[in-house]
mmCIF file with all atom_site columns, C-alpha atoms in Angstrom:
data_model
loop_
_atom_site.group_PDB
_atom_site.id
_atom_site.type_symbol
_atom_site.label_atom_id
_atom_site.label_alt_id
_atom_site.label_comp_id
_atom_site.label_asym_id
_atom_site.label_entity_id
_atom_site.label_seq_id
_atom_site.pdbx_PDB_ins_code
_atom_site.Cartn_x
_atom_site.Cartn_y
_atom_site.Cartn_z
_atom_site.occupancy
_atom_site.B_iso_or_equiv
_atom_site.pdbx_formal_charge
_atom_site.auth_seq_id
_atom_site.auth_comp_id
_atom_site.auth_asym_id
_atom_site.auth_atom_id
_atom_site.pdbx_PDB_model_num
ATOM 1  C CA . UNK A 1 1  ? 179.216 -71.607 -35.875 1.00 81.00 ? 115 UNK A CA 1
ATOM 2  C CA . UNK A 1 2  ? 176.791 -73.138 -33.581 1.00 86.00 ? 116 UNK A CA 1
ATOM 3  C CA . UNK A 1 3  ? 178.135 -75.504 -30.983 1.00 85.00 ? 117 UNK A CA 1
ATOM 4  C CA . UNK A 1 4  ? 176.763 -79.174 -30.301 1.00 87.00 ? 118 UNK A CA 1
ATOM 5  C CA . UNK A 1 5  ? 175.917 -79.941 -26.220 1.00 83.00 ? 119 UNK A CA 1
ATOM 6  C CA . UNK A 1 6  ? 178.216 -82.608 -26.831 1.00 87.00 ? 120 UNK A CA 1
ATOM 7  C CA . UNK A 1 7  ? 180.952 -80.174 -28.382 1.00 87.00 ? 121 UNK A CA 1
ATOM 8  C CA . UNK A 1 8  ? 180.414 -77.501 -25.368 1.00 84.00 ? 122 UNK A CA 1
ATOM 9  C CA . UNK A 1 9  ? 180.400 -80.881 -22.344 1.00 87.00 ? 123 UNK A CA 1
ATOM 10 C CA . UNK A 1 10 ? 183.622 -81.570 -24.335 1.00 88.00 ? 124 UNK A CA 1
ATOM 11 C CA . UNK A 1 11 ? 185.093 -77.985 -24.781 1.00 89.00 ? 125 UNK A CA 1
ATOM 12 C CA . UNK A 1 12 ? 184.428 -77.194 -20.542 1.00 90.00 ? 126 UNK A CA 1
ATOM 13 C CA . UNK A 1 13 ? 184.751 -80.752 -19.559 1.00 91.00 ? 127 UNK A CA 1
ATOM 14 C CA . UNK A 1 14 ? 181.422 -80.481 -17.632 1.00 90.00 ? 128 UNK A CA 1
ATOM 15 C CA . UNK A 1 15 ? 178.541 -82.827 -18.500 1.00 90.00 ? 129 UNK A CA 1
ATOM 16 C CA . UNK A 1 16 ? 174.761 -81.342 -18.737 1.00 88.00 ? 130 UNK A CA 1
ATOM 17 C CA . UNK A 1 17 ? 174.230 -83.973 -15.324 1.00 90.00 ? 131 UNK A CA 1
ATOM 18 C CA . UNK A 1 18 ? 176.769 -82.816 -13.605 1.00 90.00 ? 132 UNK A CA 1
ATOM 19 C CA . UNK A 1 19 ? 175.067 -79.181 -14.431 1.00 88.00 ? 133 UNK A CA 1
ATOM 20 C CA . UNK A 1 20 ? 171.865 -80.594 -12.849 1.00 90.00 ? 134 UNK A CA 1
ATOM 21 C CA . UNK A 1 21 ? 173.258 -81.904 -9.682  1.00 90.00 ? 135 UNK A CA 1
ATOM 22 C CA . UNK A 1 22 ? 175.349 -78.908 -8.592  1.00 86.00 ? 136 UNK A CA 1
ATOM 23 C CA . UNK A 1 23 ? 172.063 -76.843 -9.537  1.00 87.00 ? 137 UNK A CA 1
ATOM 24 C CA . UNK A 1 24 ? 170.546 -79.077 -7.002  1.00 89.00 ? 138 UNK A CA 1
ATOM 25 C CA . UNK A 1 25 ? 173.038 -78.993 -4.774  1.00 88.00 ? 139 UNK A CA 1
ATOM 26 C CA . UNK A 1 26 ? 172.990 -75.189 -5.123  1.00 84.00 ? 140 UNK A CA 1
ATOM 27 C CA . UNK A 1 27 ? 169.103 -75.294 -3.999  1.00 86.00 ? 141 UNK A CA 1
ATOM 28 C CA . UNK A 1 28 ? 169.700 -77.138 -1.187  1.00 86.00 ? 142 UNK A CA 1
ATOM 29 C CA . UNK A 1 29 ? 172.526 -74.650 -0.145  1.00 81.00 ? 143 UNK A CA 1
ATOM 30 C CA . UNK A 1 30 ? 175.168 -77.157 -0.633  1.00 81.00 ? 144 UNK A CA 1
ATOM 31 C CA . UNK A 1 31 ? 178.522 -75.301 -1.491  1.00 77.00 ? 145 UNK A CA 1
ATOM 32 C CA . UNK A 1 32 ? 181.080 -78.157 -3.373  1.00 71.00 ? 146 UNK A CA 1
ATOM 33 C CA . UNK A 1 33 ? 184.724 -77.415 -2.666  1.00 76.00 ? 147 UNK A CA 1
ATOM 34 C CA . UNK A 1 34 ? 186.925 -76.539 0.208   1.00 76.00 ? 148 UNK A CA 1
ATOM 35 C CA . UNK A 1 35 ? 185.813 -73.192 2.368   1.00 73.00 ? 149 UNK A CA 1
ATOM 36 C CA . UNK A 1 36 ? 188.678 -70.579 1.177   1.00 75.00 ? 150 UNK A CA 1
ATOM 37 C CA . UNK A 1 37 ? 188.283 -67.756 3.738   1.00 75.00 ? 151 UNK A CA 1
ATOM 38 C CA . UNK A 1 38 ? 185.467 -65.771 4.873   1.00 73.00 ? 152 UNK A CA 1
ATOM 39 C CA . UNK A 1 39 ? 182.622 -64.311 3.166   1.00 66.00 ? 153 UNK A CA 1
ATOM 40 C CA . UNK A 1 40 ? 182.846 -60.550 2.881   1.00 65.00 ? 154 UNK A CA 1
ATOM 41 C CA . UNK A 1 41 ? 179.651 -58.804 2.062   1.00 66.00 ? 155 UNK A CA 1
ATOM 42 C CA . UNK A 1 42 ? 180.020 -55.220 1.018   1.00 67.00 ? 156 UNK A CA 1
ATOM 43 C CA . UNK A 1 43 ? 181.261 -52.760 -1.526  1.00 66.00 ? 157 UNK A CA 1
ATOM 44 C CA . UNK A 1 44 ? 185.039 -53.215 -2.210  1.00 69.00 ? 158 UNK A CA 1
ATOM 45 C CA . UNK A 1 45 ? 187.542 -50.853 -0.602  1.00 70.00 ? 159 UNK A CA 1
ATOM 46 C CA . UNK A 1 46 ? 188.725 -48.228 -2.847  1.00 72.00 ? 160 UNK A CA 1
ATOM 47 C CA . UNK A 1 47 ? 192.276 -48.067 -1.887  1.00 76.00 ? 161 UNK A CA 1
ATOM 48 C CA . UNK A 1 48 ? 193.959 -44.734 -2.122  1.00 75.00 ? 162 UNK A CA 1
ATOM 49 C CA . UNK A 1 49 ? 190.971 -42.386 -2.120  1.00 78.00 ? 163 UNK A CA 1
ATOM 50 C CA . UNK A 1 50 ? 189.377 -41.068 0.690   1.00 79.00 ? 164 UNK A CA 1
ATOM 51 C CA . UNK A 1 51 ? 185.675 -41.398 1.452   1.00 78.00 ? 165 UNK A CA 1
ATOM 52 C CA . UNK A 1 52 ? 183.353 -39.014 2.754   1.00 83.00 ? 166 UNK A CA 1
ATOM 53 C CA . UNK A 1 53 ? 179.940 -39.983 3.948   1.00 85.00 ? 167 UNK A CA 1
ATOM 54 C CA . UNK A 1 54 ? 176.552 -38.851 1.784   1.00 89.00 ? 168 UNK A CA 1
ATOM 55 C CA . UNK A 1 55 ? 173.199 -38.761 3.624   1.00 90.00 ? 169 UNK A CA 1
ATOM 56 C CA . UNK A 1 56 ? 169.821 -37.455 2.984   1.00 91.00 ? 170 UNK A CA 1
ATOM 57 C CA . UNK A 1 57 ? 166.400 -37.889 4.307   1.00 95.00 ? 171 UNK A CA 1
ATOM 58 C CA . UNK A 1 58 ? 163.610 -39.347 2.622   1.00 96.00 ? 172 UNK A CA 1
ATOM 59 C CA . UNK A 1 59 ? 159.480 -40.605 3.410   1.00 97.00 ? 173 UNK A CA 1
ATOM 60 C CA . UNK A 1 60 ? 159.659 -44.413 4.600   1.00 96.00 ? 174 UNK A CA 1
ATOM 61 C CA . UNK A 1 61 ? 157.315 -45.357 1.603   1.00 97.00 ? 175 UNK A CA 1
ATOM 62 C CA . UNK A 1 62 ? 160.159 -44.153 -1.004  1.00 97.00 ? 176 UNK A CA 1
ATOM 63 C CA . UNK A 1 63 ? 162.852 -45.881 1.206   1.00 97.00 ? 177 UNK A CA 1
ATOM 64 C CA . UNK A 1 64 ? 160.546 -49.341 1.140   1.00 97.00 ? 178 UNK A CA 1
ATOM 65 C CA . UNK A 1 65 ? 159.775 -48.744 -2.836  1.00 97.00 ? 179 UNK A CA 1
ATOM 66 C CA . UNK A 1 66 ? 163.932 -48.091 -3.203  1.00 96.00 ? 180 UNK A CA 1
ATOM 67 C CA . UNK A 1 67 ? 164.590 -50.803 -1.208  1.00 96.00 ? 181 UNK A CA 1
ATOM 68 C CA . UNK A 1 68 ? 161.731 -53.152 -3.601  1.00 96.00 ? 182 UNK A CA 1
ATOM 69 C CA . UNK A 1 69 ? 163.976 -51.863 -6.647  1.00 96.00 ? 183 UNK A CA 1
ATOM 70 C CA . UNK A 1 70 ? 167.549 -52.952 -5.124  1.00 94.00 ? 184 UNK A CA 1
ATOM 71 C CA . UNK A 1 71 ? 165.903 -56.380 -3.819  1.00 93.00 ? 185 UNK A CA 1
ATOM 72 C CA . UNK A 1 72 ? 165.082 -56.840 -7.371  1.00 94.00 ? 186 UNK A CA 1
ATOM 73 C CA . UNK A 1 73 ? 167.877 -56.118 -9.248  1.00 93.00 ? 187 UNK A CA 1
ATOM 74 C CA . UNK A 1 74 ? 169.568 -57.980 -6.134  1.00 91.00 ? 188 UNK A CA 1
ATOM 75 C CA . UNK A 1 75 ? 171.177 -55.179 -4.791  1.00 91.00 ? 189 UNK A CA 1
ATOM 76 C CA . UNK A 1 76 ? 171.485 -53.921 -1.183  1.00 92.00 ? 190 UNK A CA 1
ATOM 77 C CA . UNK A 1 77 ? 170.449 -50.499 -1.120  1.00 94.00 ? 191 UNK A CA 1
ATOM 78 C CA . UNK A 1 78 ? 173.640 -48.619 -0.710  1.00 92.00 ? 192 UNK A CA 1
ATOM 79 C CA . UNK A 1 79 ? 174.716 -50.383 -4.113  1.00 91.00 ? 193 UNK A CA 1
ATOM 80 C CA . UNK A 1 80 ? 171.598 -49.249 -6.222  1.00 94.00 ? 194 UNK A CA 1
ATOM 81 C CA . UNK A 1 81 ? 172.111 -45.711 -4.617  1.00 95.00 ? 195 UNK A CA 1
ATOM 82 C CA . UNK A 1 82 ? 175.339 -45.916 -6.346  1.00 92.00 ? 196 UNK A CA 1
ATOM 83 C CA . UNK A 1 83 ? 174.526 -47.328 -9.079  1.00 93.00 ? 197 UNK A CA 1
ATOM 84 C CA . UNK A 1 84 ? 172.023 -44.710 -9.784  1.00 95.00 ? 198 UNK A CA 1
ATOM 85 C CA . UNK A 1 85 ? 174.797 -42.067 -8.977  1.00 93.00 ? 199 UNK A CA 1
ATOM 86 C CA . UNK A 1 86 ? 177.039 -43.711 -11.725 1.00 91.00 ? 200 UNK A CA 1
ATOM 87 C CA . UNK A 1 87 ? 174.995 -44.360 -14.050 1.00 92.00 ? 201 UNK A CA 1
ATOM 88 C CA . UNK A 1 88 ? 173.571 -40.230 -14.822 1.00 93.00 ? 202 UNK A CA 1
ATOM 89 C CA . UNK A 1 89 ? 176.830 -39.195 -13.636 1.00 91.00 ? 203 UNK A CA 1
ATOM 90 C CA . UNK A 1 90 ? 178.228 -41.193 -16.629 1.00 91.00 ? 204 UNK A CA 1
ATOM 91 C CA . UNK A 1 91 ? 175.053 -39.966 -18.740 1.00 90.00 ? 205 UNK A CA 1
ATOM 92 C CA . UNK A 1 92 ? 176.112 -36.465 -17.910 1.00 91.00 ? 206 UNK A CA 1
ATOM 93 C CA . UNK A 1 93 ? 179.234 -36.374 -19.206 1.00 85.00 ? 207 UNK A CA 1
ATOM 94 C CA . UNK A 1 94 ? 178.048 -37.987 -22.320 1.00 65.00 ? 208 UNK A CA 1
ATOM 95 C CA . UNK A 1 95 ? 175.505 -35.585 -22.985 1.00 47.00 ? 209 UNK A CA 1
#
C-alpha cells in the first residue's frame, strides 16, 4: 500500500520543509545538533585479529584510474582495494 506525503511527514514526524532546509543547511556545511566526539575517518578496527600489511606496485596511470573509480563510488582507495578483495573472494567461494 502506497503511502501519502502527508501519511509518511506523519509516520517520521518530519515535514517535506523541514527536509528542504536541513538539505540546505547540509550544502552550506551546516551540521544541526550538538558535536558528539571526534570524527574518525578510516576503516574500523577489527578487534581480535591480527593484521598484516599487503603491498604491491603498480604504473601511476592505473593508481590515478583506481583512485577515479574509489572517488566515484566515494571510496578512499584502501576501501575499494578491499572491496574488490571481498567481493571475488566471496565470488570464489560461490563458484
Amino acid at each position: 500500500m502506497k503511502k501519502t506525503a502527508e501519511e509518511l511527514e506523519e509516520m517520521f514526524g518530519v515535514t517535506a520543509e523541514q527536509i528542504e532546509e536541513w538539505d540546505e543547511m547540509m550544502v552550506r556545511g551546516e551540521v544541526p545538533g550538538k558535536p558528539v566526539g571526534e570524527v574518525v575517518v578510516g576503516r574500523p578496527l577489527l578487534f581480535g585479529a591480527e593484521l598484516k600489511s599487503v603491498g604491491f606496485k603498480e604504473t601511476e596511470e592505473k593508481i590515478e584510474a583506481i583512485d577515479r573509480r574509489a572517488d566515484s563510488l566515494g571510496m578512499r582507495r584502501s576501501d575499494y582495494l578491499r572491496w574488490l578483495i571481498d567481493k571475488d573472494l566471496a565470488a570464489a567461494t560461490v563458484a
